[in-house]
Coordinates of C-alpha atoms and ligand atoms in Angstrom, one line a residue:
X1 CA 15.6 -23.1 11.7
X2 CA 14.2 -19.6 11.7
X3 CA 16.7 -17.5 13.3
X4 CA 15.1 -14.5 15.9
X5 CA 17.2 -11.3 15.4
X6 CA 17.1 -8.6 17.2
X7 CA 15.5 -5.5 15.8
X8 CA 18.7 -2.9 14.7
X9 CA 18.3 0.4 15.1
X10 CA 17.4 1.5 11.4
X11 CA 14.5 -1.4 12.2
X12 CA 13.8 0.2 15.7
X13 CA 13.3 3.7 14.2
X14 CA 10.8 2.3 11.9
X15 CA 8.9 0.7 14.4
X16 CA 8.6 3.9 16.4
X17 CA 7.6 6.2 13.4
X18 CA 5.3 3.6 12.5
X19 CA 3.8 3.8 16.6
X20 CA 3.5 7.1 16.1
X21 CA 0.7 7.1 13.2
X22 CA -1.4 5.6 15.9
X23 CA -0.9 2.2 13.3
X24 CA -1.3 -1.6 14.5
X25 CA 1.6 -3.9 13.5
X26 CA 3.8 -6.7 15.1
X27 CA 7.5 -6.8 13.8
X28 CA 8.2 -9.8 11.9
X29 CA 11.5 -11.7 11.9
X30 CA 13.8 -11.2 9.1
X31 CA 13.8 -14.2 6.3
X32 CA 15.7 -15.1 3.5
X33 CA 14.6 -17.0 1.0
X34 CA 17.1 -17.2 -1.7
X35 CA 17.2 -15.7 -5.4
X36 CA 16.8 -12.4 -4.3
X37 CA 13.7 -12.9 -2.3
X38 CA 13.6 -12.0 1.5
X39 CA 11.7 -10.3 4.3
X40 CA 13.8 -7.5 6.0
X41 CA 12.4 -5.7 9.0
X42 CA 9.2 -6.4 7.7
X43 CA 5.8 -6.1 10.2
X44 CA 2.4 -7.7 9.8
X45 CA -0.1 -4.6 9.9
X46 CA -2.9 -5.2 11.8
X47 CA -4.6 -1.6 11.3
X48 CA -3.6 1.8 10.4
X49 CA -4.2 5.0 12.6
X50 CA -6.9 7.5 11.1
X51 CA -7.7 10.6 12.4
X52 CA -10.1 9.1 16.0
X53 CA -10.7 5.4 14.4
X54 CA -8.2 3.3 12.2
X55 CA -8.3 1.7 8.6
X56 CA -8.3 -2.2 8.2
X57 CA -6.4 -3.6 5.7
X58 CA -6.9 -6.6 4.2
X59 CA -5.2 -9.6 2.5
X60 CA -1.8 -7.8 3.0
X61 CA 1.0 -10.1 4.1
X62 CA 4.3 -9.2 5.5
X63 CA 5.5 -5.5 4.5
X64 CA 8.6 -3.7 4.9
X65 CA 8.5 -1.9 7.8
X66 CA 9.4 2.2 5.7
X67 CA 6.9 1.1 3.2
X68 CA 4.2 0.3 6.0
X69 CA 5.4 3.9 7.0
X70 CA 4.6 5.4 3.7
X71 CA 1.3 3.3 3.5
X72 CA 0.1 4.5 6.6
X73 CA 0.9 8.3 6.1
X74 CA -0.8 7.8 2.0
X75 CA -4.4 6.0 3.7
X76 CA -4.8 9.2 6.4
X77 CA -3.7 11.8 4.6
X78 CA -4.1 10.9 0.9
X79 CA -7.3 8.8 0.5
X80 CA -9.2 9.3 3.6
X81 CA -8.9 12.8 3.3
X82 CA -10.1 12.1 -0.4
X83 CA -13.1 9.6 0.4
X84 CA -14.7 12.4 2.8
X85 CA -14.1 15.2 0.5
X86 CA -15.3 13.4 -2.9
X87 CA -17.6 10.5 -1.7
X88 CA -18.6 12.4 1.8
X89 CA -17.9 9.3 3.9
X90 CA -14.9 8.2 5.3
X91 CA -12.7 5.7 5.1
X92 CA -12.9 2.5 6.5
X93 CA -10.9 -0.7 5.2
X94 CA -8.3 -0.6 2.4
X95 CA -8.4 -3.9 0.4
X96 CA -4.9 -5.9 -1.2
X97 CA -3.9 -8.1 -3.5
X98 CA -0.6 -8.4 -1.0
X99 CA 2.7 -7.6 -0.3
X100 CA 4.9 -9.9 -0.4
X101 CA 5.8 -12.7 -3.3
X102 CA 9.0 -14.0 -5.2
X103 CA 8.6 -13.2 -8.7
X104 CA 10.1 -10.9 -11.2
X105 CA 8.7 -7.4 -13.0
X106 CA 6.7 -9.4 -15.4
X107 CA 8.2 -9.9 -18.8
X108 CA 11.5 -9.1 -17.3
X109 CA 14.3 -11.2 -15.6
X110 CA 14.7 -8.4 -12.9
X111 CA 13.1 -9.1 -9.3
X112 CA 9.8 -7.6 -8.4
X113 CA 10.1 -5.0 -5.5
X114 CA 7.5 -7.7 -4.2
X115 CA 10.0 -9.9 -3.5
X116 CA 11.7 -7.7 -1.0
X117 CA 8.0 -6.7 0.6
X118 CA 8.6 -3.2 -0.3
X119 CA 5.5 -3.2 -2.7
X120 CA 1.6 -3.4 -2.0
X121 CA -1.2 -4.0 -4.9
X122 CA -4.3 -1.9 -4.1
X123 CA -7.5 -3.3 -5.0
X124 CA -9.8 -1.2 -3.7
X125 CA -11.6 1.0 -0.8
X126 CA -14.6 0.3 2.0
X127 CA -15.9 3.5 3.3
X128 CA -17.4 4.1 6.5
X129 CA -20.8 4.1 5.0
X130 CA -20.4 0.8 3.1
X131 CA -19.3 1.7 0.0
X132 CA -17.2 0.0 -1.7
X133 CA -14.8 1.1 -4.8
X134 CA -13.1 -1.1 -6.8
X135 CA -10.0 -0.3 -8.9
X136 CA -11.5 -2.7 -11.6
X137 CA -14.9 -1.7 -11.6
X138 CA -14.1 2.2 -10.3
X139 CA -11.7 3.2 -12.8
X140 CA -14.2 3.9 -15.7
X141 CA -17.5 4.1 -13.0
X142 CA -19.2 7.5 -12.3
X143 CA -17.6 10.5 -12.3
X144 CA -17.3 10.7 -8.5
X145 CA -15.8 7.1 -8.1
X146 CA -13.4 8.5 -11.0
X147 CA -12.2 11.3 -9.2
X148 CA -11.6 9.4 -6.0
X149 CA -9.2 6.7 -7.8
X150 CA -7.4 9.2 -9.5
X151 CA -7.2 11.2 -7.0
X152 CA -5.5 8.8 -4.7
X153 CA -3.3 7.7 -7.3
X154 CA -1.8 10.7 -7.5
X155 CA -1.4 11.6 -4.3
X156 CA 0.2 7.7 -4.0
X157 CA 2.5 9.3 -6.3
X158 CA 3.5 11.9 -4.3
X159 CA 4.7 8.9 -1.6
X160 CA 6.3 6.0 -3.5
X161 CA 8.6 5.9 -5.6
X162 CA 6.7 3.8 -8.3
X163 CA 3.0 3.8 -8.8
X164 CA 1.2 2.1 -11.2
X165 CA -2.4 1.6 -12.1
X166 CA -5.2 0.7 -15.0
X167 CA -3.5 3.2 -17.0
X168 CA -0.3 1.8 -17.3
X169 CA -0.9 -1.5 -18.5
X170 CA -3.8 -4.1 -18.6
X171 CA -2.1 -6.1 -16.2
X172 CA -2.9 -3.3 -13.5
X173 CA -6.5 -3.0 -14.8
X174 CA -7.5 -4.0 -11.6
X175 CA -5.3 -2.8 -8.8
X176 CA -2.5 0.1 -7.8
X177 CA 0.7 -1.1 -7.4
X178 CA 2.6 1.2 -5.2
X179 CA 6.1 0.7 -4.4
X180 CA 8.6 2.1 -1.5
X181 CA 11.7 3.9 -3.1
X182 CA 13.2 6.8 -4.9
X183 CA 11.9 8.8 -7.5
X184 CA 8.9 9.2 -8.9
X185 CA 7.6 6.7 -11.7
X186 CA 3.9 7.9 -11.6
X187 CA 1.4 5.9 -15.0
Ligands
ZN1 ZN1 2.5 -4.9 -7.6

C-alpha cells in the first residue's frame, strides 16, 4: 500500500523555490522500489515559469524536486534566453525522453541517476514560432540550429553536475542527458 508522507522540510523548501520560478508542479509521494531505485520528493511538472508565459514540457515523468529546480532555472535563463538571441523566437515546449527509470549507467553495474529521478534526457526544443529543433537532427543542421544546441549545452553545464550529449557517445546522439549533482562532468 502506498504510504502518503508528509513533505519534510528539505522537501518543503524545494517546493517553495520551485513556486517561486513561477513553475507548475504537484508533489509526488515518495516511492521505493527496491535495488536502488526510488522516488524521493519528487514532483510531476506541469509547466515551467518563463519570463510573462511558461514552457511545456513533455514526456517527462516524475523528477526530483532540486533537479526540477535546476531545470526550471536552465529553460529561462539558459535556452530561452538562447532561442530568442540565436533563432529570434522564443521558447515554447521543451521535449523528453523522461526522467525517471530503474536501470544502470549502461555498460556498468552502477545505478543510473535515473533511477533516483535526479536525471532528465533532452530531446529537443519547440519555439514559439513553431520551430522545432531536434538534438538528433540539430546537432550537425545549420549553423544557427548548431549554435543553439551547443549553446544550451553548455550553459546545462554550468547547472548540473553531469551533462552529456551527441558528442560524448553515440548512445546520446540523440538527446542531452542532464543530471542534478556536484561537479561538473561536461562532453
Ligand atoms: Zn539520461
Amino acid at each position: 500500500m502506498p504510504s502518503i508522507a508528509q513533505a519534510g522540510p528539505q522537501a518543503r523548501q524545494c517546493h517553495a523555490e520551485l513556486g517561486k520560478t513561477g513553475s507548475l508542479f504537484a508533489a509526488l509521494p515518495d516511492r521505493f522500489y527496491g535495488a536502488g531505485c526510488s522516488n524521493l520528493n519528487t514532483v510531476r511538472l506541469d509547466g515551467i515559469g518563463g519570463d510573462d508565459t511558461s514552457f511545456a514540457v513533455t514526456n517527462l515523468g516524475p523528477l526530483a524536486c532540486p533537479a526540477a529546480n535546476t531545470l526550471a532555472g536552465w529553460a529561462r535563463y539558459g535556452v530561452d534566453r538562447a532561442a530568442r538571441q540565436i533563432l529570434g523566437s522564443p521558447l515554447a515546449r521543451i521535449e523528453t525522453f523522461g526522467s525517471y527509470s530503474c536501470r544502470n549507467v549502461a555498460g556498468t553495474g552502477r545505478r543510473s541517476a535515473h533511477a533516483r529521478a535526479e536525471a532528465i534526457d533532452v530531446s529537443g526544443f519547440v519555439l514559439a514560432n513553431g520551430q522545432r529543433i531536434s538534438v538528433k537532427d540539430g546537432w550537425n543542421a545549420s549553423r544557427r540550429e548548431r549554435e543553439f544546441l551547443r549553446t544550451v549545452h553548455e550553459s546545462a553545464c554550468k547547472r548540473f553536475g553531469t551533462v552529456l550529449g551527441p558528442d560524448y557517445n553515440a548512445a546520446h546522439a540523440d538527446h542531452l542527458h542532464l543530471e542534478f549533482g556536484q561537479g561538473s562532468y561536461c562532453r
